[in-house]
Amino acid sequence: MPFEFLEPVSSNLIADLMKFDKKSVGRNIYIHTDEWTVPDLKDIDIAIIVINETRGSILDNPVLLDFNEIRRNLYKLFPGNWGVSIADLGTIHPGNTLQDTYYLVQEITQDLLKADVIPILLGGSQDLAYYQYRAYDVLERMVNMVNVDATFDLGNVATTLTNQSYVGKIIVDQPYNLFNYSNIGYQTYFNSQEHIDLIEKLYFDAYRLGDVITDITIVEPIMRDADLVSIDLKALQNSFVSPEVISPNGFNHREICAISRYAGISDKVKSLSIFECFQENKHQYLLIAQMIWYFIEGLNYRTNELNIKSKKETLHYQVPVEDEILSFYQSSITKRWWIEIPFLPSGNNKLERHTLLPCTYNDYKRACNQEIPERWYKAKRKNEV
């Protein structure tokens, strides 16, 4: 296992731990130090890993945040009524080549996934999300990716992988394990019409910043269907991120924390990454710490409704729309909704887990008014292709 390449958390920070309250997060988690090695994965549920890598960024000499300050802010917080064990496994430093770093990110994430440990990855350029995604290859199933970002990052797939082309690489590179890509918070003026049209042509989902801000709850069913989530800090307003980002528009601190919590609540999400942690801004340290806190808080409220269709207490509704009979399912416990997607027995067993699509009560009401939900149509078309 490649955990031997993880550098322990700074001894200076560990020395400061004794100054924190005994009930704080930092005093109640496993921490990889010079004295304490990486714990047995059987003993942990969530693993925090810092990736100190920037060579995949298109920026010239980007300056990373001080990740120990993020840790310090997280360690000082008080946990909620949590029943999960958390470990800070340390830091991946740049390898001799960028490919060396990529290899470690994929291998470590893969080992954590196999051990049913949820990794929280904090790092530099978002090209690292490509190898967060590639780690899922070991699971041998189609996956759904959610990206909180102002841009689609489709880039030029014919050139070297960068933080502006990693989504394009995910789409075109083998093995083809991507079932759906959802973007939350894109800003039209940062994306070419060609890329907007391509997202639509591939039946992917994209939600404009204004629509999400108007109703933040639309994020919940999107996250409920996600296997991995990656957040680009450039999706935030410039007042909450580095001075390098000059856009006045983006998510504020409350919205990004709500989005992080929705990601945690999802029964399917198996990894979270927060990338583009560039430049120095004191507000970022506590904000990123709180994003992590809200993700863990959400995880503690998971309700294990992955097999909602088979539960006896689940309510089932059939709605005829045009020449289709739409099947809706509602949890009698959480009141959340799903819609069934017709599964074509094409022999591709990787698709079987995608026959139920999370939706909203409004989707059900629209179907009753003879409107086919757009996400249902896109998912159905992907199953048919």
Coordinates of C-alpha atoms in Angstrom, one line a residue, residues 167-338:
V167 CA -13.5 16.7 -17.4
G168 CA -12.9 16.3 -21.1
K169 CA -10.3 13.6 -20.4
I170 CA -12.7 11.8 -18.2
I171 CA -15.3 11.7 -21.0
V172 CA -12.9 10.4 -23.7
D173 CA -10.4 8.2 -21.9
Q174 CA -10.8 4.5 -21.5
P175 CA -12.2 2.7 -19.5
Y176 CA -15.5 4.5 -20.1
N177 CA -17.0 4.4 -16.6
L178 CA -18.7 7.7 -16.5
F179 CA -22.5 7.4 -16.6
N180 CA -23.4 11.0 -15.7
Y181 CA -21.6 14.3 -15.1
S182 CA -23.5 17.1 -13.3
N183 CA -22.2 20.6 -13.0
I184 CA -23.5 22.8 -10.2
G185 CA -23.1 26.6 -10.5
Y186 CA -21.7 27.1 -14.0
Q187 CA -21.6 30.7 -15.2
T188 CA -22.5 31.1 -18.9
Y189 CA -20.0 33.8 -19.7
F190 CA -17.1 31.5 -18.6
N191 CA -18.1 28.7 -21.0
S192 CA -18.2 28.7 -24.7
Q193 CA -21.5 27.9 -26.5
E194 CA -19.7 24.9 -28.0
H195 CA -19.1 23.4 -24.6
I196 CA -22.6 24.2 -23.4
D197 CA -24.0 22.5 -26.4
L198 CA -21.7 19.5 -25.9
I199 CA -23.0 19.0 -22.3
E200 CA -26.5 19.0 -23.6
K201 CA -25.6 16.6 -26.5
L202 CA -24.1 14.1 -24.0
Y203 CA -27.3 14.3 -21.9
F204 CA -25.3 15.6 -18.9
D205 CA -26.8 17.9 -16.3
A206 CA -25.8 21.6 -15.8
Y207 CA -27.3 24.0 -13.4
R208 CA -26.6 27.7 -13.7
L209 CA -25.4 29.6 -10.7
G210 CA -28.6 31.8 -10.6
D211 CA -30.9 28.9 -10.6
V212 CA -29.1 27.1 -7.7
I213 CA -28.9 30.3 -5.6
T214 CA -32.6 30.9 -6.1
D215 CA -33.4 27.4 -4.8
I216 CA -30.5 25.7 -3.1
T217 CA -32.6 22.5 -2.5
I218 CA -32.3 21.5 -6.1
V219 CA -28.8 20.3 -5.2
E220 CA -30.1 17.5 -2.9
P221 CA -31.3 15.1 -5.5
I222 CA -28.3 15.8 -7.7
M223 CA -25.9 14.9 -4.8
R224 CA -28.1 11.9 -3.9
D225 CA -27.2 10.4 -7.2
A226 CA -23.4 11.2 -7.0
D227 CA -20.6 8.7 -6.5
L228 CA -17.9 11.4 -6.2
V229 CA -18.0 15.1 -5.7
S230 CA -15.3 17.7 -6.6
I231 CA -15.5 21.3 -5.5
D232 CA -13.5 24.1 -7.2
L233 CA -13.1 27.0 -4.9
K234 CA -13.3 29.3 -7.9
A235 CA -17.0 28.6 -7.8
L236 CA -17.2 31.0 -4.9
Q237 CA -17.5 34.8 -4.8
N238 CA -14.0 36.4 -4.9
S239 CA -14.5 37.8 -1.5
F240 CA -14.5 34.3 -0.1
V241 CA -11.5 33.0 -2.1
S242 CA -8.1 34.2 -3.2
P243 CA -7.4 37.6 -4.8
E244 CA -6.3 35.7 -7.9
V245 CA -10.1 35.2 -8.6
I246 CA -11.6 38.4 -9.9
S247 CA -15.2 37.3 -10.5
P248 CA -17.7 39.1 -8.4
N249 CA -20.2 36.3 -8.8
G250 CA -20.3 32.8 -7.3
F251 CA -21.6 30.9 -4.2
N252 CA -21.3 32.6 -0.8
H253 CA -20.1 30.9 2.4
R254 CA -23.6 29.7 3.5
E255 CA -24.4 28.2 0.1
I256 CA -21.2 26.3 -0.3
C257 CA -21.6 24.9 3.2
A258 CA -25.1 23.8 2.4
I259 CA -23.9 22.1 -0.8
S260 CA -21.2 20.3 1.2
R261 CA -23.8 19.1 3.6
Y262 CA -26.0 17.8 0.8
A263 CA -22.9 15.9 -0.5
G264 CA -22.5 14.3 2.9
I265 CA -26.1 13.3 3.3
S266 CA -26.0 11.4 0.0
D267 CA -25.9 7.6 0.6
K268 CA -23.9 7.2 -2.6
V269 CA -21.1 9.7 -2.3
K270 CA -17.9 7.8 -1.6
S271 CA -15.3 10.7 -2.0
L272 CA -15.1 14.5 -1.8
S273 CA -12.4 16.8 -3.1
I274 CA -11.9 20.5 -2.6
F275 CA -9.4 21.8 -5.1
E276 CA -7.9 25.1 -6.3
C277 CA -6.8 26.0 -2.8
F278 CA -4.5 28.9 -4.1
Q279 CA -3.3 32.1 -2.6
E280 CA -3.5 33.4 0.9
N281 CA -6.8 34.6 2.3
K282 CA -7.5 34.2 6.0
H283 CA -11.2 33.8 5.3
Q284 CA -10.5 30.6 3.3
Y285 CA -9.0 28.6 6.2
L286 CA -12.0 28.6 8.4
L287 CA -14.4 28.4 5.4
I288 CA -12.8 25.2 4.0
A289 CA -12.7 23.8 7.6
Q290 CA -16.4 24.5 7.9
M291 CA -17.1 22.9 4.5
I292 CA -15.4 19.7 5.7
W293 CA -17.3 19.9 9.0
Y294 CA -20.7 20.2 7.1
F295 CA -19.8 17.3 4.8
I296 CA -19.1 15.1 7.9
E297 CA -22.2 16.4 9.6
G298 CA -24.3 15.4 6.6
L299 CA -22.7 12.0 6.5
N300 CA -23.9 11.4 10.0
Y301 CA -27.5 11.9 8.9
R302 CA -27.4 9.3 6.1
T303 CA -30.6 7.2 6.1
N304 CA -29.4 4.2 4.0
E305 CA -32.1 4.5 1.3
L306 CA -30.1 3.0 -1.6
N307 CA -32.5 0.1 -1.9
I308 CA -35.6 2.3 -1.5
K309 CA -37.6 0.3 -4.0
S310 CA -37.4 -2.9 -2.0
K311 CA -38.5 -1.3 1.3
K312 CA -42.0 -2.3 2.5
E313 CA -42.8 1.2 3.7
T314 CA -42.0 2.8 0.3
L315 CA -44.9 4.4 -1.5
H316 CA -45.2 3.7 -5.2
Y317 CA -47.0 5.9 -7.7
Q318 CA -47.6 5.3 -11.5
V319 CA -48.3 8.3 -13.7
P320 CA -49.2 7.9 -17.4
V321 CA -47.6 10.6 -19.5
E322 CA -48.0 10.5 -23.3
D323 CA -47.0 6.9 -24.2
E324 CA -45.0 6.3 -21.0
I325 CA -45.9 5.0 -17.6
L326 CA -43.7 6.8 -15.1
S327 CA -43.0 5.0 -11.8
F328 CA -42.3 7.2 -8.8
Y329 CA -41.2 6.1 -5.4
Q330 CA -41.4 8.0 -2.1
S331 CA -39.7 7.3 1.2
S332 CA -42.3 7.3 4.0
I333 CA -39.4 8.3 6.4
T334 CA -37.5 11.1 4.7
K335 CA -40.3 12.0 2.1
R336 CA -37.7 12.0 -0.6
W337 CA -38.6 11.0 -4.2
W338 CA -37.2 8.8 -7.0

